[in-house]
Short mmCIF file of C-alpha atoms in Angstrom, two decimals:
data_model
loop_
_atom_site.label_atom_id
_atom_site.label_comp_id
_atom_site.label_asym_id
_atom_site.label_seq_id
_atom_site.Cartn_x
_atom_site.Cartn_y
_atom_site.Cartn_z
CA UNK A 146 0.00 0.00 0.00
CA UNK A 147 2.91 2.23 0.69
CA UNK A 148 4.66 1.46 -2.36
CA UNK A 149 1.59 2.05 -4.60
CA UNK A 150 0.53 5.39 -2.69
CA UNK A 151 4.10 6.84 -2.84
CA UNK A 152 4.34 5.96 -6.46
CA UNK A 153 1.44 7.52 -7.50
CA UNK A 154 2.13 10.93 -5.62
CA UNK A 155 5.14 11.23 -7.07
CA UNK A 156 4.62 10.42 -10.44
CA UNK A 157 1.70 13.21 -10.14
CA UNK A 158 4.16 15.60 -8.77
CA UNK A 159 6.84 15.12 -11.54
CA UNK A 160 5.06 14.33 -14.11
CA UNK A 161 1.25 15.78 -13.43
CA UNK A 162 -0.02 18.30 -12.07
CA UNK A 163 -0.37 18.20 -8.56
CA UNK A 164 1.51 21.42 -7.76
CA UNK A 165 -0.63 23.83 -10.35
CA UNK A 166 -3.45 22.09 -8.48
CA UNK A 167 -2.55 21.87 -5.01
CA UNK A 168 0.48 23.99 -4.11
CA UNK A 169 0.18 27.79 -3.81
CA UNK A 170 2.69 29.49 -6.10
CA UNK A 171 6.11 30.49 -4.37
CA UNK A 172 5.92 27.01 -2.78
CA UNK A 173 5.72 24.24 -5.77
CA UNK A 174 9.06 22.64 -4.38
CA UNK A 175 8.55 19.00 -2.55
CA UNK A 176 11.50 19.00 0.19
CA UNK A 177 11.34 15.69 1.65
CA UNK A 178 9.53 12.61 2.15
CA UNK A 179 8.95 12.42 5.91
CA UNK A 180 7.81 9.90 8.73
CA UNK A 181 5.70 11.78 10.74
CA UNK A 182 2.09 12.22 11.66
CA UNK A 183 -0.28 11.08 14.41
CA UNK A 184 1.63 8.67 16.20
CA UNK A 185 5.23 7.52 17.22
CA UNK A 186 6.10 6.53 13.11
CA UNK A 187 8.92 4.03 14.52
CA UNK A 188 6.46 2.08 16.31
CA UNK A 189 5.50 0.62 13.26
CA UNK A 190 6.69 -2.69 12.60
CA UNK A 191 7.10 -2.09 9.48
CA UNK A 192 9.41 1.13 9.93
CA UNK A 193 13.09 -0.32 8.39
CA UNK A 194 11.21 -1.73 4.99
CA UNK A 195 9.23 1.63 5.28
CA UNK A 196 12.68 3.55 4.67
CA UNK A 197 13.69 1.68 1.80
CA UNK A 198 10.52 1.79 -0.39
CA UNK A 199 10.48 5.74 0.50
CA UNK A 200 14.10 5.32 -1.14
CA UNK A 201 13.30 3.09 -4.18
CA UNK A 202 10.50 5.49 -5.46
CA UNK A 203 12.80 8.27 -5.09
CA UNK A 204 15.02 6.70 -7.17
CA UNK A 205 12.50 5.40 -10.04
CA UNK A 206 11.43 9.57 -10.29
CA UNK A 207 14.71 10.74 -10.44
CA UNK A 208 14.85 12.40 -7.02
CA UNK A 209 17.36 10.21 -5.35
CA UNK A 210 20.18 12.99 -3.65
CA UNK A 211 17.42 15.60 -4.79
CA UNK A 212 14.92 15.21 -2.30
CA UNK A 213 16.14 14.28 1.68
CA UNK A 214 14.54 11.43 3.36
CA UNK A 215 14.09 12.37 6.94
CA UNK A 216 12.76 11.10 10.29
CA UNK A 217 10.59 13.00 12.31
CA UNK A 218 10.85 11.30 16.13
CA UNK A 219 10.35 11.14 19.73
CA UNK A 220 13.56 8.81 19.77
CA UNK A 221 11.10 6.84 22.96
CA UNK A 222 11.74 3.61 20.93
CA UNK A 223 15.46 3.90 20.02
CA UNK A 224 16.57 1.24 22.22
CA UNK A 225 14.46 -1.38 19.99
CA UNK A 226 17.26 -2.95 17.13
CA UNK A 227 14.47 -2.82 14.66
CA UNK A 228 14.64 0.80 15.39
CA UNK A 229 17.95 1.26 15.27
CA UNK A 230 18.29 -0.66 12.02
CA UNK A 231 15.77 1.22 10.25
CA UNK A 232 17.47 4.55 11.45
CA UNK A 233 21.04 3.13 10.70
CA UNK A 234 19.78 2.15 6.82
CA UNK A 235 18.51 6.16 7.11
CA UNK A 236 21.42 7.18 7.44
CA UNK A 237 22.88 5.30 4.35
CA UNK A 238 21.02 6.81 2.24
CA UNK A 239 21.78 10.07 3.42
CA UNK A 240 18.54 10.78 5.05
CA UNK A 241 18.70 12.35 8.52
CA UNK A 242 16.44 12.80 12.10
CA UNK A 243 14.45 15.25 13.65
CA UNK A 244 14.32 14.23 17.50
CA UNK A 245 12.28 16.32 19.49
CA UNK A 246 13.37 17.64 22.75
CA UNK A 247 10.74 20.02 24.09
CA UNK A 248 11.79 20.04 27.60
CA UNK A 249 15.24 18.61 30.04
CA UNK A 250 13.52 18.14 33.31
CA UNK A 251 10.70 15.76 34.80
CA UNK A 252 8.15 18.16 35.26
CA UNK A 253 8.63 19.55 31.76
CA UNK A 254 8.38 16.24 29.93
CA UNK A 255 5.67 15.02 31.83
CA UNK A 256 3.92 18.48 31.32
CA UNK A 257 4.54 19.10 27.63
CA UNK A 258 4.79 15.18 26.40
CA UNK A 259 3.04 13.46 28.73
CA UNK A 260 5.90 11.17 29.41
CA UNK A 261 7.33 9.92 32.65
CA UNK A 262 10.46 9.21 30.79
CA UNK A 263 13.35 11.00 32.20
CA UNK A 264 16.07 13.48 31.15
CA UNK A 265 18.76 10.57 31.25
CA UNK A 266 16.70 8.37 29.07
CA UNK A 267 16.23 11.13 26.69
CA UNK A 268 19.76 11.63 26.44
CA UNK A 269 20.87 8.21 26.56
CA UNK A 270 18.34 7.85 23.19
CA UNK A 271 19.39 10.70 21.53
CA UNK A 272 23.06 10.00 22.02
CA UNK A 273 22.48 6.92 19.97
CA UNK A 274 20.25 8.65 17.48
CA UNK A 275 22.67 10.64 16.89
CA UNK A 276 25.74 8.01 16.46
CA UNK A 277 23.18 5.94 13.92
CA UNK A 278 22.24 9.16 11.40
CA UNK A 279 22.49 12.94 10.93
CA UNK A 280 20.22 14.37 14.29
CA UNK A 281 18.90 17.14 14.73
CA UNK A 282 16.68 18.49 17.78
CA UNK A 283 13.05 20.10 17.35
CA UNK A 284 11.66 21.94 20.00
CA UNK A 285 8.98 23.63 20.30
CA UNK A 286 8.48 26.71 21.99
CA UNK A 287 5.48 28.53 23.43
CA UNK A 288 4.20 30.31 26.73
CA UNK A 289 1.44 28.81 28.86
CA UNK A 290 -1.40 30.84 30.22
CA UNK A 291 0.58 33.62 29.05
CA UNK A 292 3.50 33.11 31.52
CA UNK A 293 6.89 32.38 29.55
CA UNK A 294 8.59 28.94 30.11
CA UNK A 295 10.19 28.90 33.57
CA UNK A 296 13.73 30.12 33.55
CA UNK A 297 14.89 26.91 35.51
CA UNK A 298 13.88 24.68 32.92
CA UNK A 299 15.13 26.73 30.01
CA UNK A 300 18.75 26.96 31.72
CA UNK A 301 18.33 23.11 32.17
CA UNK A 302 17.11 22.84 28.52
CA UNK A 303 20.58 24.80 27.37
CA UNK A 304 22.68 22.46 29.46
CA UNK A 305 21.39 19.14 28.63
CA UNK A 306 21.59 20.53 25.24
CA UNK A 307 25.42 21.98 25.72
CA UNK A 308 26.25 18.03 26.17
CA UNK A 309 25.54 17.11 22.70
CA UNK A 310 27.76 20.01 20.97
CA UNK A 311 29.76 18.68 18.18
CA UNK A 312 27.38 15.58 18.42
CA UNK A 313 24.41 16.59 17.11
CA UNK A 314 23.55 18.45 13.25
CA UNK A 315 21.71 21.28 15.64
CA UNK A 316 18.87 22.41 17.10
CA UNK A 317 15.31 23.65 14.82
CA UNK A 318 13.15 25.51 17.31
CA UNK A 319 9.88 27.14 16.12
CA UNK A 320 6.79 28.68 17.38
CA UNK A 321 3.39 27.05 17.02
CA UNK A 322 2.73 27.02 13.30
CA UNK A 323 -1.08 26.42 14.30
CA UNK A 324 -3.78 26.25 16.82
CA UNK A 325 -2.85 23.25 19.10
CA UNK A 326 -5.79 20.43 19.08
CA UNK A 327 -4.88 19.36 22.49
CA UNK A 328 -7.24 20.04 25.43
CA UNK A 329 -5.27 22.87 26.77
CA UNK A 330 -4.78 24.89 22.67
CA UNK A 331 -6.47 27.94 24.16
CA UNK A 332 -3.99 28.12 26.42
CA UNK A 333 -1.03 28.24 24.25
CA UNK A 334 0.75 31.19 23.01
CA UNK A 335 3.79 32.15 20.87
CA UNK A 336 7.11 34.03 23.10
CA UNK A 337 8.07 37.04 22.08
CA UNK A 338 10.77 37.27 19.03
CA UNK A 339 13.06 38.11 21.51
CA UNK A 340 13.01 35.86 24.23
CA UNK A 341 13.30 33.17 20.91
CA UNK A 342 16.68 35.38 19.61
CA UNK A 343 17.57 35.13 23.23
CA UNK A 344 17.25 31.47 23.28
CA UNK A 345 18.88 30.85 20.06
CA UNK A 346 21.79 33.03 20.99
CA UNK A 347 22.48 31.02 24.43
CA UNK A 348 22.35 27.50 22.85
CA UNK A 349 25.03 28.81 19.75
CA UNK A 350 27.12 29.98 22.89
CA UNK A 351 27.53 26.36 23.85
CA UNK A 352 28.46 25.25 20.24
CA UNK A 353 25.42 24.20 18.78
CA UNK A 354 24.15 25.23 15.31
CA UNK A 355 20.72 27.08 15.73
CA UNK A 356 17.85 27.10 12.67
CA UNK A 357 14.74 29.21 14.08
CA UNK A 358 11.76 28.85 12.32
CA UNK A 359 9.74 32.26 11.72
#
């Protein structure tokens, strides 16, 4: 089913129509094929075979090296081989991760994931994300109730970060792009440009590379 629905989007995109139709003008560029969506996309048992049908319709369209295969993750399973092996074959075909890391203590991960994991198992994970393929963090930022995010977890944010310096691709960190469907959505807010800037500027301090999203 993958095969077949991957095929015929892209044969559409190169060779029909599908960006006149469906793409505003200014934007009629595909970027990547990405595992995503609603849902933890390693979980999937079929994740590693996943990877390399994504790669052989690439290649039948001509957009092998032209269009980047990447992996957009919680890194909660990386310590499953199948994982790992479907990650590890990402990375040989020069695909790469995006592991999110929206908060570095308890109370923040259980708050904005809804995970008990901890800080060290985060780490541990994203350490070997990041030896298996090209990693970059996502996090997302955003105020609460319109109070900022708590200074104590941002400085423990830029030092769990700090670790991975020289270990990691970077760090993408963006705004909400769109109301949040979660229960608390209302609640949400974008920071200030600033405070973002601010952010950004403390995390390239410690080495990293820094992409902010508008």
């Amino acid at each position: 089913m993958l095969r077949n629905e991957l095929y015929g989007f892209l044969e559409d995109v190169v060779r029909g129509d599908f960006m006149s139709r469906r793409v505003p003008a200014g934007a009629r560029k595909l970027v990547d094929l990405a595992f995503s969506g609603n849902g933890e996309p390693t979980s999937a048992a079929e994740f590693p075979a996943a990877i390399d049908v994504a790669a052989e319709a690439l290649a039948a369209h001509g957009l092998q090296g032209k269009v980047m295969l990447r992996l957009i993750t919680n890194g909660s399973l990386l310590d499953r081989p199948r994982v790992k092996d479907g990650i590890a074959r990402l990375d040989e075909l020069g695909g790469e991760v995006w592991f999110k890391v929206d908060g570095a203590t308890p109370a923040a991960l259980w708050r904005i994931n809804d995970t008990r994991s901890t800080p060290e198992a985060l780490g541990r994970r994203l350490r070997v994300c990041a030896e298996l393929c090209s990693t970059w963090v996502q996090t997302c930022v955003f105020t609460l109730d319109g109070q900022m995010p708590d200074a104590a977890e941002t400085d423990a944010y830029v030092n769990f970060l700090a670790r991975f310096a020289g270990k990691i691709a970077g760090v993408l960190i963006y705004p909400l792009a769109r109301p949040s469907l979660q229960p608390e959505g209302t609640r949400l807010g974008t920071p200030p440009a600033d405070w973002i800037s601010v952010l950004a500027a403390r995390l390239e301090a410690k080495g990293l590379t820094v992409r902010v999203s508008p």
